[in-house]
CSV table of C-alpha atoms in Angstrom, one decimal:
chain,number,residue,atom,x,y,z
A,16,UNK,CA,-11.0,85.5,38.0
A,17,UNK,CA,-11.4,83.7,41.3
A,18,UNK,CA,-10.8,80.0,41.2
A,19,UNK,CA,-11.4,77.4,43.9
A,20,UNK,CA,-9.7,74.0,43.7
A,21,UNK,CA,-11.0,71.1,45.8
A,22,UNK,CA,-9.3,67.8,46.6
A,23,UNK,CA,-9.9,64.9,46.6
A,24,UNK,CA,-12.7,64.4,44.1
A,25,UNK,CA,-13.6,61.1,45.8
A,26,UNK,CA,-12.9,59.9,49.4
A,27,UNK,CA,-13.8,56.6,50.9
A,28,UNK,CA,-13.4,56.0,54.6
A,29,UNK,CA,-14.4,53.4,57.1
A,30,UNK,CA,-17.1,54.3,59.6
A,31,UNK,CA,-15.5,55.9,62.7
A,32,UNK,CA,-12.5,57.2,60.8
A,33,UNK,CA,-11.8,60.9,60.0
A,34,UNK,CA,-12.2,62.5,56.6
A,35,UNK,CA,-10.4,65.6,55.4
A,36,UNK,CA,-11.3,67.7,52.4
A,37,UNK,CA,-9.0,70.5,51.2
A,38,UNK,CA,-9.6,73.6,49.1
A,39,UNK,CA,-7.4,76.4,47.8
A,40,UNK,CA,-8.6,79.7,46.5
A,41,UNK,CA,-6.9,82.3,44.3
A,42,UNK,CA,-8.4,85.7,45.3
A,43,UNK,CA,-6.6,86.9,48.4
A,44,UNK,CA,-9.5,89.3,49.1
A,45,UNK,CA,-12.0,86.5,49.6
A,46,UNK,CA,-13.3,86.7,53.2
A,47,UNK,CA,-16.1,84.1,53.5
A,48,UNK,CA,-15.7,80.3,53.2
A,49,UNK,CA,-18.8,78.2,53.5
A,50,UNK,CA,-19.0,74.4,53.2
A,51,UNK,CA,-22.1,72.7,51.8
A,52,UNK,CA,-23.3,69.1,52.0
A,53,UNK,CA,-25.4,67.7,49.2
A,54,UNK,CA,-27.1,64.3,49.7
A,55,UNK,CA,-28.1,62.3,46.7
A,56,UNK,CA,-31.1,64.0,44.9
A,57,UNK,CA,-31.2,66.8,47.5
A,58,UNK,CA,-30.3,70.4,47.7
A,59,UNK,CA,-26.9,71.7,48.9
A,60,UNK,CA,-27.1,72.7,52.6
A,61,UNK,CA,-24.7,74.7,54.6
A,62,UNK,CA,-22.9,72.7,57.3
A,63,UNK,CA,-20.3,75.1,58.5
A,64,UNK,CA,-18.6,78.3,57.5
A,65,UNK,CA,-15.6,80.4,58.4
A,66,UNK,CA,-14.6,84.0,57.9
A,67,UNK,CA,-11.2,85.4,57.2
A,68,UNK,CA,-10.7,86.8,60.7
A,69,UNK,CA,-10.9,83.3,62.2
A,70,UNK,CA,-8.4,80.5,61.9
A,71,UNK,CA,-10.6,77.6,63.0
A,72,UNK,CA,-14.2,76.8,63.8
A,73,UNK,CA,-15.7,73.6,65.2
A,74,UNK,CA,-19.3,72.3,65.4
A,75,UNK,CA,-19.5,68.9,67.1
A,76,UNK,CA,-17.9,66.4,64.7
A,77,UNK,CA,-17.2,69.0,62.0
A,78,UNK,CA,-14.3,71.5,62.0
A,79,UNK,CA,-13.0,73.9,59.4
A,80,UNK,CA,-9.5,75.5,59.3
A,81,UNK,CA,-8.3,78.5,57.3
A,82,UNK,CA,-4.8,79.5,56.4
A,83,UNK,CA,-5.1,82.9,54.8
A,84,UNK,CA,-1.4,83.1,53.9
A,85,UNK,CA,-1.4,79.9,52.0
A,86,UNK,CA,-5.0,80.5,50.8
A,87,UNK,CA,-6.0,77.1,52.0
A,88,UNK,CA,-9.1,75.9,53.9
A,89,UNK,CA,-10.0,72.4,55.0
A,90,UNK,CA,-13.0,70.5,56.3
A,91,UNK,CA,-12.5,67.9,59.0
A,92,UNK,CA,-15.1,65.3,59.9
A,93,UNK,CA,-14.3,63.1,62.8
A,94,UNK,CA,-16.0,59.8,63.8
A,95,UNK,CA,-17.6,59.5,60.4
A,96,UNK,CA,-21.0,57.8,60.1
A,97,UNK,CA,-22.8,56.3,57.1
A,98,UNK,CA,-25.1,59.3,57.0
A,99,UNK,CA,-22.1,61.6,56.3
A,100,UNK,CA,-22.0,60.0,52.8
A,101,UNK,CA,-22.7,62.9,50.4
A,102,UNK,CA,-21.0,65.4,48.1
A,103,UNK,CA,-19.3,68.2,49.9
A,104,UNK,CA,-18.6,71.6,48.3
A,105,UNK,CA,-16.3,74.3,49.5
A,106,UNK,CA,-16.8,77.8,48.4
A,107,UNK,CA,-15.1,81.2,48.6
A,108,UNK,CA,-16.7,84.6,48.3
A,109,UNK,CA,-16.4,88.3,49.1
A,110,UNK,CA,-13.4,88.6,46.8
A,111,UNK,CA,-12.7,91.6,44.6
A,112,UNK,CA,-11.5,89.7,41.6
A,113,UNK,CA,-14.6,87.6,41.3
A,114,UNK,CA,-16.9,90.5,41.5
A,115,UNK,CA,-18.0,89.5,45.0
A,116,UNK,CA,-19.6,86.3,43.8
A,117,UNK,CA,-19.4,82.9,45.4
A,118,UNK,CA,-17.2,80.4,43.6
A,119,UNK,CA,-17.7,76.7,44.4
A,120,UNK,CA,-15.2,73.9,44.3
A,121,UNK,CA,-15.8,70.9,42.1
A,122,UNK,CA,-17.1,68.8,45.0
A,123,UNK,CA,-15.8,65.8,46.9
A,124,UNK,CA,-17.9,62.6,47.0
A,125,UNK,CA,-17.5,61.1,50.4
A,126,UNK,CA,-18.4,57.4,51.0
A,127,UNK,CA,-18.5,56.2,54.6
A,128,UNK,CA,-18.4,52.4,54.7
A,129,UNK,CA,-20.2,50.7,57.6
B,30,UNK,CA,-42.6,76.7,55.8
B,31,UNK,CA,-40.4,76.1,52.8
B,32,UNK,CA,-37.7,78.8,52.7
B,33,UNK,CA,-36.8,78.7,49.0
B,34,UNK,CA,-39.3,77.1,46.8
B,35,UNK,CA,-38.9,76.5,43.1
B,36,UNK,CA,-41.4,75.1,40.5
B,37,UNK,CA,-41.6,72.8,38.7
B,38,UNK,CA,-39.5,70.1,40.4
B,39,UNK,CA,-39.3,68.2,37.1
B,40,UNK,CA,-39.4,69.6,33.6
B,41,UNK,CA,-39.3,67.3,30.5
B,42,UNK,CA,-39.6,69.0,27.2
B,43,UNK,CA,-38.4,68.9,23.6
B,44,UNK,CA,-35.6,70.7,22.0
B,45,UNK,CA,-36.5,74.1,20.7
B,46,UNK,CA,-39.2,74.8,23.2
B,47,UNK,CA,-39.3,77.7,25.6
B,48,UNK,CA,-39.8,77.1,29.4
B,49,UNK,CA,-39.8,79.0,32.7
B,50,UNK,CA,-38.7,78.0,36.2
B,51,UNK,CA,-40.1,80.0,39.1
B,52,UNK,CA,-38.4,80.7,42.5
B,53,UNK,CA,-39.7,82.4,45.6
B,54,UNK,CA,-38.0,82.9,49.0
B,55,UNK,CA,-39.8,83.8,52.2
B,56,UNK,CA,-36.6,84.5,54.2
B,57,UNK,CA,-36.6,88.3,53.6
B,58,UNK,CA,-33.2,87.9,51.8
B,59,UNK,CA,-31.9,90.7,49.5
B,60,UNK,CA,-29.9,88.4,47.2
B,61,UNK,CA,-31.1,85.6,44.9
B,62,UNK,CA,-29.2,83.3,42.6
B,63,UNK,CA,-29.6,80.8,39.8
B,64,UNK,CA,-27.1,77.9,39.6
B,65,UNK,CA,-26.7,75.1,37.0
B,66,UNK,CA,-25.6,71.7,38.3
B,67,UNK,CA,-24.5,69.3,35.5
B,68,UNK,CA,-24.2,65.5,35.6
B,69,UNK,CA,-20.8,65.8,37.2
B,70,UNK,CA,-22.3,67.7,40.1
B,71,UNK,CA,-20.4,70.9,39.4
B,72,UNK,CA,-22.3,74.0,40.7
B,73,UNK,CA,-22.0,76.9,38.4
B,74,UNK,CA,-23.4,80.4,39.1
B,75,UNK,CA,-25.5,81.7,36.3
B,76,UNK,CA,-27.1,84.9,37.7
B,77,UNK,CA,-27.3,86.8,40.9
B,78,UNK,CA,-29.8,89.6,41.8
B,79,UNK,CA,-29.6,92.0,44.7
B,80,UNK,CA,-32.8,93.9,45.5
B,81,UNK,CA,-34.2,93.2,42.0
B,82,UNK,CA,-31.0,94.4,40.4
B,83,UNK,CA,-28.8,92.1,38.3
B,84,UNK,CA,-25.3,92.0,39.8
B,85,UNK,CA,-23.8,88.8,38.4
B,86,UNK,CA,-24.3,87.6,34.8
B,87,UNK,CA,-21.9,84.8,34.0
B,88,UNK,CA,-21.1,83.7,30.5
B,89,UNK,CA,-24.5,82.2,29.9
B,90,UNK,CA,-26.2,82.1,26.4
B,91,UNK,CA,-28.7,84.9,26.0
B,92,UNK,CA,-31.4,82.3,25.6
B,93,UNK,CA,-31.4,82.4,29.4
B,94,UNK,CA,-33.2,85.4,30.8
B,95,UNK,CA,-33.8,86.0,34.5
B,96,UNK,CA,-36.5,88.2,35.8
B,97,UNK,CA,-37.0,89.5,39.3
B,98,UNK,CA,-40.4,91.2,39.8
B,99,UNK,CA,-39.6,91.8,43.5
B,100,UNK,CA,-36.8,90.8,45.8
B,101,UNK,CA,-38.6,87.6,46.9
B,102,UNK,CA,-38.9,86.2,43.4
B,103,UNK,CA,-36.4,85.3,40.7
B,104,UNK,CA,-37.6,83.5,37.7
B,105,UNK,CA,-35.6,81.9,34.9
B,106,UNK,CA,-36.9,81.8,31.3
B,107,UNK,CA,-35.1,79.7,28.7
B,108,UNK,CA,-35.7,80.0,25.0
B,109,UNK,CA,-35.0,77.5,22.3
B,110,UNK,CA,-34.0,74.7,24.6
B,111,UNK,CA,-31.0,72.6,23.6
B,112,UNK,CA,-29.8,69.2,24.6
B,113,UNK,CA,-26.9,70.7,26.6
B,114,UNK,CA,-29.4,72.6,28.8
B,115,UNK,CA,-30.3,69.3,30.5
B,116,UNK,CA,-29.2,69.7,34.2
B,117,UNK,CA,-30.6,70.5,37.6
B,118,UNK,CA,-31.2,74.2,38.1
B,119,UNK,CA,-31.0,75.5,41.7
B,120,UNK,CA,-32.3,78.7,43.0
B,121,UNK,CA,-30.8,80.1,46.2
B,122,UNK,CA,-31.0,83.2,48.4
B,123,UNK,CA,-28.8,84.9,51.0
B,124,UNK,CA,-28.8,88.1,53.0
B,125,UNK,CA,-25.7,89.2,51.1
B,126,UNK,CA,-22.9,88.0,48.9
B,127,UNK,CA,-20.8,86.9,51.9
B,128,UNK,CA,-23.6,85.2,53.8
B,129,UNK,CA,-24.9,81.6,53.8
B,130,UNK,CA,-27.0,80.6,50.9
B,131,UNK,CA,-30.3,78.7,51.2
B,132,UNK,CA,-31.0,76.5,48.2
B,133,UNK,CA,-34.3,75.4,46.8
B,134,UNK,CA,-34.9,71.7,46.0
B,135,UNK,CA,-33.9,72.1,42.4
B,136,UNK,CA,-35.6,71.7,39.0
B,137,UNK,CA,-34.5,68.7,37.0
B,138,UNK,CA,-34.7,69.8,33.3
B,139,UNK,CA,-34.5,67.0,30.7
B,140,UNK,CA,-34.5,67.8,27.0
B,141,UNK,CA,-35.6,65.1,24.6
Protein backbone atom coordinates (compact mmCIF):
# COMPACT_ATOMS: atom_id res chain seq x y z
CA UNK A 1 0.00 0.00 0.00
CA UNK A 2 0.91 3.67 -0.05
CA UNK A 3 3.64 4.77 2.31
CA UNK A 4 4.84 8.28 3.15
CA UNK A 5 8.18 8.78 4.85
CA UNK A 6 9.00 12.11 6.50
CA UNK A 7 12.37 13.47 7.66
CA UNK A 8 13.64 14.69 10.00
CA UNK A 9 11.49 13.68 12.97
CA UNK A 10 12.81 16.64 14.96
CA UNK A 11 14.27 19.91 13.69
CA UNK A 12 15.67 22.75 15.76
CA UNK A 13 16.57 26.07 14.13
CA UNK A 14 17.47 29.55 15.24
CA UNK A 15 14.91 32.28 14.69
CA UNK A 16 15.40 33.78 11.25
CA UNK A 17 16.95 30.64 9.77
CA UNK A 18 15.27 28.44 7.18
CA UNK A 19 13.72 25.04 7.86
CA UNK A 20 13.29 22.23 5.35
CA UNK A 21 11.20 19.10 5.84
CA UNK A 22 11.30 16.31 3.27
CA UNK A 23 8.84 13.57 2.37
CA UNK A 24 8.85 10.67 -0.03
CA UNK A 25 5.84 8.69 -1.20
CA UNK A 26 5.53 5.26 -2.77
CA UNK A 27 2.39 5.39 -4.97
CA UNK A 28 3.28 7.08 -8.26
CA UNK A 29 -0.44 7.68 -8.88
CA UNK A 30 -0.69 10.08 -5.90
CA UNK A 31 -1.72 13.49 -7.15
CA UNK A 32 -2.36 15.69 -4.12
CA UNK A 33 0.19 16.63 -1.45
CA UNK A 34 -0.99 18.76 1.50
CA UNK A 35 1.03 19.97 4.48
CA UNK A 36 -0.56 20.40 7.89
CA UNK A 37 0.67 22.27 10.95
CA UNK A 38 -0.36 21.11 14.41
CA UNK A 39 0.38 23.33 17.38
CA UNK A 40 0.53 21.80 20.84
CA UNK A 41 -2.92 20.67 21.95
CA UNK A 42 -4.57 21.93 18.77
CA UNK A 43 -5.96 20.39 15.60
CA UNK A 44 -3.97 19.91 12.40
CA UNK A 45 -4.49 22.79 9.97
CA UNK A 46 -3.63 22.98 6.29
CA UNK A 47 -0.84 25.44 5.58
CA UNK A 48 -0.09 24.73 1.93
CA UNK A 49 -0.73 22.07 -0.69
CA UNK A 50 0.48 21.15 -4.14
CA UNK A 51 -0.90 19.05 -6.96
CA UNK A 52 1.01 16.75 -9.27
CA UNK A 53 0.76 19.09 -12.26
CA UNK A 54 2.77 21.78 -10.42
CA UNK A 55 6.43 21.69 -9.42
CA UNK A 56 6.51 24.49 -6.87
CA UNK A 57 4.12 26.67 -4.90
CA UNK A 58 4.82 29.56 -2.58
CA UNK A 59 2.77 31.41 0.03
CA UNK A 60 4.70 34.17 1.79
CA UNK A 61 7.37 32.45 3.93
CA UNK A 62 6.23 28.95 3.05
CA UNK A 63 7.00 27.05 -0.14
CA UNK A 64 6.51 23.48 -1.28
CA UNK A 65 8.35 21.69 -4.06
CA UNK A 66 7.42 18.45 -5.79
CA UNK A 67 9.62 16.08 -7.78
CA UNK A 68 7.26 13.51 -9.31
CA UNK A 69 10.04 11.48 -10.88
CA UNK A 70 11.81 10.96 -7.58
CA UNK A 71 8.50 10.92 -5.65
CA UNK A 72 9.80 13.57 -3.28
CA UNK A 73 8.16 16.70 -1.94
CA UNK A 74 9.50 19.23 0.52
CA UNK A 75 8.31 22.07 2.74
CA UNK A 76 10.50 25.16 3.03
CA UNK A 77 9.96 27.77 5.72
CA UNK A 78 12.09 30.90 5.47
CA UNK A 79 12.75 33.53 8.17
CA UNK A 80 11.43 31.22 10.86
CA UNK A 81 9.68 32.71 13.87
CA UNK A 82 8.96 31.22 17.31
CA UNK A 83 5.29 30.83 16.35
CA UNK A 84 6.36 28.43 13.60
CA UNK A 85 7.18 25.93 16.36
CA UNK A 86 4.77 23.01 15.89
CA UNK A 87 4.50 19.51 14.44
CA UNK A 88 4.31 19.49 10.64
CA UNK A 89 2.75 16.62 8.70
CA UNK A 90 3.10 15.90 5.02
CA UNK A 91 0.51 13.76 3.28
CA UNK A 92 -0.14 12.15 -0.08
CA UNK A 93 -3.49 11.19 -1.55
CA UNK A 94 -5.35 10.38 -4.71
CA UNK A 95 -3.26 7.31 -5.39
CA UNK A 96 -4.62 4.05 -6.73
CA UNK A 97 -2.65 1.71 -4.47
CA UNK A 98 -3.91 3.32 -1.33
CA UNK A 99 -7.55 3.21 -2.34
CA UNK A 100 -7.56 6.97 -2.78
CA UNK A 101 -7.05 7.60 0.92
CA UNK A 102 -4.77 10.23 2.41
CA UNK A 103 -1.61 8.85 3.97
CA UNK A 104 0.20 11.04 6.49
CA UNK A 105 3.89 11.13 7.26
CA UNK A 106 4.99 10.54 10.84
CA UNK A 107 5.42 14.27 11.50
CA UNK A 108 8.33 16.64 12.13
CA UNK A 109 8.57 18.51 15.40
CA UNK A 110 10.00 21.94 14.60
CA UNK A 111 11.52 24.07 17.36
CA UNK A 112 12.37 27.67 16.55
CA UNK A 113 14.68 29.17 19.17
CA UNK A 114 14.37 32.87 19.84
CA UNK B 1 -19.15 29.24 13.19
CA UNK B 2 -17.15 26.10 14.00
CA UNK B 3 -16.65 24.19 10.75
CA UNK B 4 -16.04 20.72 12.20
CA UNK B 5 -17.23 20.19 15.74
CA UNK B 6 -16.81 17.05 17.78
CA UNK B 7 -18.04 16.20 21.25
CA UNK B 8 -17.00 15.54 23.87
CA UNK B 9 -13.63 17.27 24.02
CA UNK B 10 -12.46 15.03 26.85
CA UNK B 11 -13.61 11.53 27.70
CA UNK B 12 -12.33 9.71 30.76
CA UNK B 13 -13.76 6.27 31.34
CA UNK B 14 -12.97 2.81 32.62
CA UNK B 15 -11.84 -0.24 30.72
CA UNK B 16 -14.69 -2.29 29.37
CA UNK B 17 -17.12 0.60 28.99
CA UNK B 18 -18.84 1.63 25.75
CA UNK B 19 -18.61 5.25 24.58
CA UNK B 20 -19.50 7.42 21.59
CA UNK B 21 -17.92 10.47 20.01
CA UNK B 22 -20.02 12.72 17.79
CA UNK B 23 -18.89 14.81 14.82
CA UNK B 24 -20.71 17.36 12.71
CA UNK B 25 -19.52 19.56 9.86
CA UNK B 26 -21.29 22.61 8.43
CA UNK B 27 -19.06 23.00 5.38
CA UNK B 28 -21.27 21.04 3.01
CA UNK B 29 -18.47 18.52 2.44
CA UNK B 30 -19.16 15.08 1.01
CA UNK B 31 -16.37 13.19 2.76
CA UNK B 32 -15.76 12.70 6.47
CA UNK B 33 -13.00 10.87 8.36
CA UNK B 34 -11.97 9.54 11.72
CA UNK B 35 -8.29 9.58 12.69
CA UNK B 36 -6.51 8.26 15.77
CA UNK B 37 -3.48 10.20 17.02
CA UNK B 38 -1.37 8.33 19.53
CA UNK B 39 1.11 9.69 22.06
CA UNK B 40 3.82 9.84 19.39
CA UNK B 41 1.57 12.16 17.35
CA UNK B 42 1.18 9.71 14.47
CA UNK B 43 -2.08 10.38 12.57
CA UNK B 44 -3.68 7.15 11.46
CA UNK B 45 -6.81 6.97 9.31
CA UNK B 46 -9.51 4.75 10.77
CA UNK B 47 -12.57 5.32 8.60
CA UNK B 48 -13.76 7.48 5.75
CA UNK B 49 -17.31 8.06 4.52
CA UNK B 50 -18.43 9.67 1.30
CA UNK B 51 -22.07 10.75 1.17
CA UNK B 52 -22.93 8.40 4.06
CA UNK B 53 -21.20 5.44 2.38
CA UNK B 54 -18.20 3.77 4.00
CA UNK B 55 -15.24 3.98 1.59
CA UNK B 56 -12.26 3.37 3.83
CA UNK B 57 -12.14 0.92 6.69
CA UNK B 58 -8.62 0.43 7.93
CA UNK B 59 -7.46 -2.44 10.08
CA UNK B 60 -9.40 -1.31 13.10
CA UNK B 61 -10.85 -3.67 15.74
CA UNK B 62 -14.54 -4.26 15.15
CA UNK B 63 -15.15 -2.76 18.59
CA UNK B 64 -15.04 0.53 16.66
CA UNK B 65 -18.18 1.21 14.66
CA UNK B 66 -18.74 4.41 12.70
CA UNK B 67 -22.20 5.64 11.82
CA UNK B 68 -23.16 8.36 9.36
CA UNK B 69 -26.84 9.30 9.64
CA UNK B 70 -26.35 11.99 6.99
CA UNK B 71 -23.39 13.47 5.14
CA UNK B 72 -22.94 16.20 7.77
CA UNK B 73 -22.50 13.77 10.65
CA UNK B 74 -20.08 10.94 11.36
CA UNK B 75 -20.17 9.41 14.82
CA UNK B 76 -17.83 6.86 16.32
CA UNK B 77 -18.97 4.23 18.80
CA UNK B 78 -16.43 2.18 20.72
CA UNK B 79 -17.35 -0.99 22.60
CA UNK B 80 -15.42 -2.66 25.40
CA UNK B 81 -12.81 0.06 25.72
CA UNK B 82 -9.21 -1.07 26.26
CA UNK B 83 -6.16 0.72 27.65
CA UNK B 84 -4.65 0.89 24.16
CA UNK B 85 -7.61 2.94 22.95
CA UNK B 86 -6.30 5.95 24.88
CA UNK B 87 -5.49 8.58 22.25
CA UNK B 88 -6.80 11.74 20.66
CA UNK B 89 -9.46 11.05 18.05
CA UNK B 90 -9.89 13.61 15.27
CA UNK B 91 -12.84 13.97 12.97
CA UNK B 92 -12.22 15.70 9.64
CA UNK B 93 -14.09 16.54 6.45
CA UNK B 94 -13.21 17.45 2.89
CA UNK B 95 -14.96 18.02 -0.41
CA UNK B 96 -13.24 14.94 -1.85
CA UNK B 97 -10.38 12.52 -1.27
CA UNK B 98 -7.90 14.83 -2.98
CA UNK B 99 -9.02 18.05 -1.27
CA UNK B 100 -7.88 19.84 1.90
CA UNK B 101 -9.16 18.31 5.10
CA UNK B 102 -10.68 20.37 7.90
CA UNK B 103 -10.17 18.88 11.33
CA UNK B 104 -12.21 19.12 14.48
CA UNK B 105 -10.56 20.02 17.78
CA UNK B 106 -10.16 16.39 18.77
CA UNK B 107 -11.50 14.19 21.56
CA UNK B 108 -8.94 13.13 24.15
CA UNK B 109 -9.93 9.66 25.31
CA UNK B 110 -8.34 8.36 28.50
CA UNK B 111 -8.97 4.83 29.71
CA UNK B 112 -8.45 4.17 33.40
